[in-house]
Every structure is written in C-alpha cells, then in structure tokens.
Amino acid sequence: MRWGKLLRLKVVSLSIFTALTVLWWGHLALSFTSLRWLAQRQDLYIGTAVQFRPLQRQPMYRQVLAREFNMVTPENAMKFEVVHPERDRYDFTQADAIVQFASDRDLQVRGHTLVWHRQLPSWLTEGEFTPEELKAILRDHIYTVVGHFRDRVSAWDVVNEAFNDDGTLRDTIWLRGIGEEYLELAFRWAREADPTARLFYNNYGGEMAGKKADATYEFIQKLEDRGVPIDGVGLQMHVGLNNVPTAAAVADNMRRFDELGLEVQITEMDVQIQNGTGTESERLQAQAEIYGEMLRVCQVEPNCNTLVMWGFTDAHSWIPSFTGNDDAPLIFDESYRPKPAYYELLEVLSR
Ligand code: XIL
C-alpha cells in the first residue's frame, strides 16, 4: 500500500516535471523567435501603429512592441491637429517620444501624415484663407514637420486619402483652397525638407484594380511624368472577413506600380472579424489566413518590403469605436497573448 502510493507520487511528479520542461522549452523557443527577428533576416519590415498613451504607461505594450516589430507608425501623434495646434505653434511632445523610443530600440519610423482632410485643427478648418495663404500654411507645415524629423523618419505618407471611391479627387480644404496643384506641391516640399525620406501616397480601398486604384495609378503616372518626387504607394488594407481582396489581385496591383518604378507598402492592415460567419475560433483562423496571405504577397513581390498593421493588441484598436461594434482585428489579444494570426505570420516568415 505504501509502495503503491509512493509509486503514484513518483509518476505524478515525473509528469509534472516533464510538462514543465516542455513548457520551458516552448517558451524559450518562442522568445528566440519573433516577427522582428525573422523579418530582418530577409530585409522585411514588420510594423505597427503606435499610440502615445499606452507607450507611456504600459510596460507590456513597450515590451511586445520592441520584441516583435522593426518599424512603427505614430497612429495619431504626427497628425496636423496634434503637431500644429495653433497657427504659430507646433507641438512635437508625443511624436518625439515615439521617435525616441523607436531610435532607442532600432525601429524604423513611417511618418503619418502631412496632407489629409481629417484631424485638422479648428484654426485651420474654421479660418478663411486666400489660396496663397493656404499654400504658405501648408508649405510651412511640411517644412517644419518633415524638417523636425529629418533623417529620423524613413518614409512619409505625404498625402493621405485624396481620392473618392469613384476615382474623383476628394473635396477637401486643400483641393477647394489651393486646387489640384496641392498634391504636387506637397511632394515637392516634402522632398526639399528631407531629401532622403521615401515619399508615399497612402490610400484605403485601392488595394486592387478598380475605380479608385485605377485613378490613383493614372494620377501618379501623371505626377511622375512631370518630375514630381514620389517613391511609393501605401495600401492601407483595412479589411474584414467578408471584405477582402484576393492575394492575386493585390499582387497584380503591386506589379503595375512596380512598372512605374514605385515601391508599395502595406501601411495600416487590420482584419475585422465582426461580419464573418462561424465560431470565434473559425473566424480567428480565417483572419490568420488573410494576414498570412498578404504578408506572403509582400514577401514575394520585389517592390514590397513592408507590412505595417494598424496596432498590435486588440486592447488598443481603433476598429470598435470606428464601427461601433466589438471586434478583434489585430494579432495579439487584449492581454497581449498571440492569436492564430500571429503564429501564421511567424510561419510565413519562416518559409
Ligand atoms: C485613425 C486612428 O487609428 C484613430 O485613433 C483616430 O481617431 C482616427 O484615425 N486611415 C488613416 C489613419 O490613414 O490615420 C486612421 O487612423 C485610420 C484610417
């Protein structure tokens, strides 16, 4: 009886020991592998949007960020209303903190964004300006912001979302006040302010051929013909389970920009699951496959070397407030646990 008990105790402790060893090795293997580590071995950039507050306050946020990514995009900190709150005052507090974090950990920075129709300060939207005044404001803004981060931002989204879905130019304060010329001027001023930064036009909904992507393509071709300095196109890639271009269509779109000598980056990827069908685990699996496919496209196409996600933890995604519904569009859950999408990206990077 006593021997039996002792034997049982031995078996139990042996299995606990084995389980712990397996867990420990698993943990060790995971900590030696990261998206960042695998990406940099193949000259790829895996990035994420970064928010100022959690970066300041949450050690876990900083830790996962620096471990998994080699590129960041400030999610709001470089937008007009944040950096240029009054006509004669700039405020780089938040953006500087993010750029400093990035430089301390050797992460590249994408600057986002110089010319957009949203997140503008009221002095600008409510002011009345002549075309010449508005041009001077935009020139000053671009020179100051790009100049401030000169040599520290590797790529700028110079112009964001300038086209409507039907391919016409969007009616914005810039188009109304300056005319179509604002696009060309913005790129020229950005180049003057930092000749080494790569300059991008960034858009959503133009991931594959269609009215919007075609208009963008033709417009950029025109800019290039006129010698306007533009280096690439950003495909935002805000998609969902029921709303996603095929990988082949995205690859075709990338190739035609390659023919113009342009780089393409995936700049704001997230994958909503709220409109998918199936159980949660099936939806997370479908989400994982979409992330994996898009990374694969970027890995294979010669003019793509960057995939940036619009955040990394579901705890800080813009999607729930944007859509008004719960969602889980990113690759780590709210407790920073890797989701199937994370493992899928690891797997694609290991090929
Ligand atoms: C979003 C941010 O994620 C939100 O925090 C903010 O309230 C609104 O803007 N396209 C873009 C991004 O280019 O700048 C937007 O970011 C998302 C859509």
XYZ file of C-alpha atoms and ligand atoms in Angstrom:
369
model
C 0.000 0.000 0.000
C 2.724 2.456 0.963
C 4.793 1.423 -2.065
C 1.819 1.914 -4.352
C 1.300 5.385 -3.008
C 4.969 6.211 -3.412
C 4.936 4.973 -6.982
C 1.879 7.088 -7.794
C 3.604 10.102 -6.279
C 6.684 9.418 -8.396
C 4.648 9.132 -11.587
C 2.769 12.328 -10.803
C 5.907 14.310 -10.036
C 7.652 12.942 -13.105
C 4.800 14.052 -15.322
C 4.736 17.472 -13.708
C 8.472 17.732 -14.306
C 8.091 16.682 -17.958
C 5.243 19.128 -18.520
C 7.256 21.968 -17.015
C 10.281 21.105 -19.143
C 8.180 21.080 -22.312
C 6.617 24.412 -21.368
C 10.002 25.889 -20.567
C 11.488 24.827 -23.904
C 8.400 26.076 -25.712
C 8.788 29.420 -24.016
C 12.476 29.514 -24.804
C 11.871 28.680 -28.475
C 9.244 31.435 -28.682
C 11.450 34.000 -27.057
C 14.196 33.327 -29.579
C 11.731 33.721 -32.421
C 9.853 36.879 -33.155
C 8.350 38.529 -36.189
C 11.104 41.089 -35.969
C 13.919 38.580 -35.815
C 12.641 36.581 -38.770
C 11.759 39.692 -40.798
C 15.113 41.373 -40.542
C 16.908 38.295 -41.805
C 15.096 38.793 -45.105
C 15.165 42.602 -45.252
C 11.485 42.884 -44.483
C 9.861 45.439 -42.225
C 7.027 44.349 -39.987
C 5.466 47.352 -38.356
C 2.635 48.574 -36.218
C 0.836 51.799 -35.462
C 1.759 53.110 -32.026
C -0.299 55.152 -29.596
C 1.342 57.603 -27.241
C -0.586 56.772 -24.034
C -0.049 53.037 -23.736
C 3.551 53.556 -24.822
C 3.988 55.836 -21.813
C 2.003 53.788 -19.343
C 2.151 50.090 -20.171
C 5.417 48.139 -19.836
C 3.854 45.163 -21.628
C 2.960 47.364 -24.605
C 6.558 48.562 -24.880
C 7.962 45.095 -24.427
C 5.880 43.388 -27.119
C 6.359 46.332 -29.466
C 10.146 46.264 -29.282
C 10.297 42.470 -29.409
C 8.048 41.880 -32.410
C 8.427 44.855 -34.745
C 11.150 46.668 -36.624
C 9.005 49.563 -37.788
C 6.438 51.886 -36.215
C 3.937 54.460 -37.450
C 2.664 57.018 -34.929
C -1.098 56.388 -35.058
C -2.122 59.977 -34.313
C 0.904 61.776 -32.882
C 2.109 63.317 -36.165
C -1.289 64.406 -37.437
C -1.927 68.084 -38.142
C -4.177 68.746 -35.121
C -1.625 67.231 -32.765
C 1.634 68.733 -34.045
C 0.274 72.086 -35.225
C -2.474 73.057 -32.740
C -2.203 76.799 -33.360
C -1.173 78.710 -36.429
C 2.138 79.785 -34.931
C 2.777 76.884 -32.597
C 3.990 73.347 -33.162
C 3.968 70.633 -30.501
C 6.120 67.561 -31.006
C 5.883 66.161 -27.478
C 4.051 62.946 -28.394
C 5.743 62.386 -31.731
C 9.193 62.949 -30.218
C 8.514 60.363 -27.504
C 7.562 57.762 -30.104
C 10.513 58.553 -32.374
C 12.893 58.410 -29.393
C 11.514 55.020 -28.354
C 11.987 53.818 -31.924
C 15.532 55.060 -32.161
C 16.481 53.531 -28.785
C 15.241 50.133 -29.979
C 16.415 50.461 -33.545
C 12.961 50.583 -35.149
C 12.306 52.442 -38.398
C 9.634 55.172 -38.368
C 6.954 55.856 -41.001
C 5.716 59.432 -40.749
C 1.924 59.756 -40.922
C 0.572 62.061 -42.320
C 1.187 65.522 -43.804
C -1.812 66.284 -46.006
C -5.196 64.831 -45.091
C -8.776 66.064 -44.730
C -9.269 64.724 -41.186
C -7.864 65.522 -37.750
C -7.220 69.142 -38.689
C -7.174 71.901 -36.030
C -10.109 74.308 -35.928
C -7.923 77.363 -36.578
C -7.400 75.803 -39.996
C -10.859 74.416 -40.786
C -12.682 77.465 -39.480
C -10.256 80.091 -40.752
C -10.675 81.926 -44.028
C -7.595 81.947 -46.208
C -6.729 83.023 -49.715
C -5.127 80.380 -51.942
C -1.729 81.999 -51.388
C -2.182 81.968 -47.611
C -3.265 78.342 -47.614
C -0.262 77.397 -49.732
C 2.025 79.229 -47.296
C 0.412 77.402 -44.366
C 0.878 74.016 -45.994
C 4.458 74.766 -47.044
C 5.344 75.904 -43.543
C 3.668 72.834 -42.048
C 5.514 70.411 -44.299
C 8.894 72.131 -43.946
C 8.574 72.291 -40.162
C 7.271 68.780 -39.536
C 9.436 66.958 -42.068
C 12.396 69.141 -41.134
C 11.947 68.348 -37.450
C 12.217 64.606 -38.123
C 14.796 64.846 -40.887
C 16.905 61.659 -41.075
C 14.777 60.010 -38.382
C 11.701 59.156 -40.463
C 12.391 56.726 -43.276
C 9.123 57.219 -45.176
C 6.355 59.809 -45.124
C 2.703 59.448 -46.030
C 2.806 62.822 -47.734
C -0.783 62.751 -48.963
C -3.473 60.569 -47.409
C -6.825 59.533 -48.938
C -7.089 62.183 -51.671
C -9.447 60.148 -53.892
C -13.101 59.189 -53.581
C -14.165 55.610 -54.242
C -15.376 56.602 -57.728
C -11.902 57.817 -58.650
C -12.587 61.557 -58.491
C -10.498 63.825 -56.298
C -11.941 64.226 -52.816
C -13.426 67.600 -51.938
C -11.121 68.783 -49.136
C -9.941 72.036 -47.666
C -6.763 71.604 -49.741
C -8.488 70.970 -53.059
C -11.003 73.777 -52.516
C -8.427 76.254 -51.263
C -5.399 75.527 -53.453
C -6.673 73.417 -56.359
C -5.280 70.158 -57.742
C -1.789 71.602 -57.556
C -1.695 70.957 -53.784
C -0.794 67.321 -54.422
C 2.248 68.078 -56.471
C 3.361 70.899 -54.172
C 3.132 68.681 -51.092
C 5.509 66.125 -52.578
C 7.963 68.758 -53.775
C 8.056 70.491 -50.380
C 8.469 67.193 -48.544
C 11.433 66.274 -50.755
C 13.042 69.647 -50.152
C 12.596 69.289 -46.390
C 14.184 65.817 -46.242
C 15.806 64.576 -49.444
C 16.416 61.095 -48.043
C 12.927 60.160 -46.797
C 10.828 57.969 -49.123
C 7.639 59.780 -50.110
C 4.310 57.952 -50.291
C 0.759 58.474 -51.420
C -1.408 56.473 -48.982
C -4.941 55.224 -49.618
C -7.635 52.839 -48.427
C -9.846 50.830 -50.732
C -7.313 50.868 -53.559
C -5.677 47.540 -52.761
C -6.750 46.013 -56.066
C -7.665 47.320 -59.510
C -10.938 49.227 -59.594
C -12.123 52.819 -59.970
C -10.148 54.150 -57.031
C -6.917 52.239 -57.599
C -7.013 52.972 -61.335
C -7.496 56.701 -60.773
C -4.636 56.674 -58.270
C -2.454 54.834 -60.743
C -3.155 57.277 -63.568
C -2.689 60.263 -61.326
C 0.646 59.063 -60.012
C 1.779 58.290 -63.519
C 0.987 61.907 -64.434
C 2.914 63.178 -61.392
C 5.917 61.095 -62.346
C 5.836 62.394 -65.915
C 6.084 65.882 -64.527
C 9.045 65.015 -62.357
C 7.177 65.163 -59.038
C 9.187 63.289 -56.390
C 7.093 60.291 -55.331
C 8.594 56.970 -54.299
C 5.686 54.768 -53.434
C 2.093 53.934 -52.762
C 0.664 52.826 -49.438
C -2.133 50.275 -49.422
C -3.834 50.725 -46.061
C -5.514 47.287 -46.055
C -8.304 47.877 -43.547
C -10.199 44.711 -44.425
C -12.638 42.227 -42.918
C -13.534 38.556 -43.243
C -16.333 39.363 -45.690
C -14.485 42.147 -47.424
C -11.014 41.360 -48.600
C -9.267 41.460 -51.982
C -7.675 38.252 -53.199
C -3.936 37.959 -52.793
C -3.620 37.607 -56.574
C -5.446 40.893 -57.178
C -3.232 42.707 -54.681
C -0.138 41.210 -56.308
C -1.307 42.415 -59.758
C -1.833 45.900 -58.382
C 1.646 45.886 -56.841
C 3.154 44.812 -60.138
C 1.711 47.655 -62.126
C 3.177 50.128 -59.652
C 6.461 48.290 -59.986
C 6.332 49.031 -63.702
C 6.219 52.736 -62.803
C 9.308 52.187 -60.650
C 7.288 52.639 -57.456
C 7.544 50.872 -54.159
C 4.366 49.580 -52.478
C 3.923 49.164 -48.732
C 1.015 47.718 -46.796
C 0.564 50.528 -44.307
C -2.411 50.033 -41.962
C -3.514 46.427 -42.015
C -6.258 45.137 -39.743
C -8.782 42.376 -40.321
C -12.229 42.784 -38.786
C -13.982 39.593 -37.735
C -17.358 41.079 -36.742
C -19.010 40.277 -40.087
C -17.637 36.779 -40.509
C -19.541 33.549 -40.054
C -18.680 30.537 -37.890
C -17.436 30.120 -34.361
C -14.958 32.553 -32.892
C -12.108 30.139 -33.348
C -13.054 29.608 -37.011
C -13.139 33.348 -37.536
C -9.762 33.831 -35.885
C -8.395 31.129 -38.149
C -9.833 32.833 -41.246
C -8.340 36.104 -40.029
C -4.958 34.416 -39.620
C -5.045 33.214 -43.205
C -5.754 36.705 -44.534
C -2.829 38.163 -42.592
C -0.611 35.353 -43.825
C -1.640 35.740 -47.471
C -0.983 39.464 -47.539
C 2.398 39.064 -45.908
C 3.189 36.368 -48.441
C 2.327 38.720 -51.319
C 4.592 41.401 -49.901
C 7.358 38.884 -49.322
C 7.177 37.650 -52.913
C 6.677 40.905 -54.851
C 10.014 42.643 -55.378
C 8.702 46.183 -54.844
C 7.151 45.417 -51.429
C 9.253 45.034 -48.288
C 6.994 46.490 -45.599
C 3.798 45.410 -43.866
C 2.535 47.678 -41.104
C -0.510 46.766 -39.001
C -2.785 49.390 -37.502
C -1.893 48.381 -33.958
C -0.925 45.031 -32.487
C -3.148 44.378 -29.463
C -6.934 44.187 -29.622
C -6.879 46.259 -26.437
C -5.943 49.329 -28.482
C -7.558 49.004 -31.901
C -9.477 51.884 -33.487
C -11.987 49.469 -35.080
C -14.533 49.086 -32.221
C -15.024 52.833 -31.926
C -14.918 53.333 -35.700
C -17.507 50.641 -36.490
C -19.478 50.874 -33.244
C -19.092 47.124 -32.692
C -16.843 44.836 -30.713
C -14.109 43.278 -32.756
C -10.683 41.666 -32.537
C -8.859 42.816 -35.679
C -5.208 42.554 -34.611
C -2.659 39.797 -33.978
C -2.407 39.887 -30.153
C -5.475 39.647 -27.926
C -6.373 42.177 -25.256
C -3.970 40.506 -22.806
C -1.100 40.509 -25.294
C -1.431 36.788 -25.967
C -0.502 35.905 -29.567
C -3.530 34.950 -31.693
C -3.598 32.488 -34.604
C -2.781 35.432 -36.914
C 0.487 35.963 -35.069
C 1.519 32.336 -35.500
C 0.516 32.456 -39.161
C 2.796 35.462 -39.742
C 5.618 33.660 -37.930
C 5.042 30.674 -40.151
C 5.083 32.730 -43.370
C 8.280 34.456 -42.268
C 9.895 31.099 -41.548
C 9.480 29.884 -45.122
C -7.306 56.598 -37.120
C -6.768 56.338 -35.714
O -6.471 54.978 -35.619
C -7.764 56.747 -34.671
O -7.186 56.635 -33.380
C -8.231 58.187 -34.914
O -9.223 58.517 -34.007
C -8.734 58.342 -36.328
O -7.728 57.941 -37.238
N -6.806 55.814 -42.148
C -5.705 56.516 -41.703
C -5.430 56.598 -40.261
O -4.905 56.951 -42.538
O -4.775 57.789 -39.904
C -6.671 56.422 -39.431
O -6.289 56.357 -38.058
C -7.422 55.184 -39.862
C -7.823 55.272 -41.304
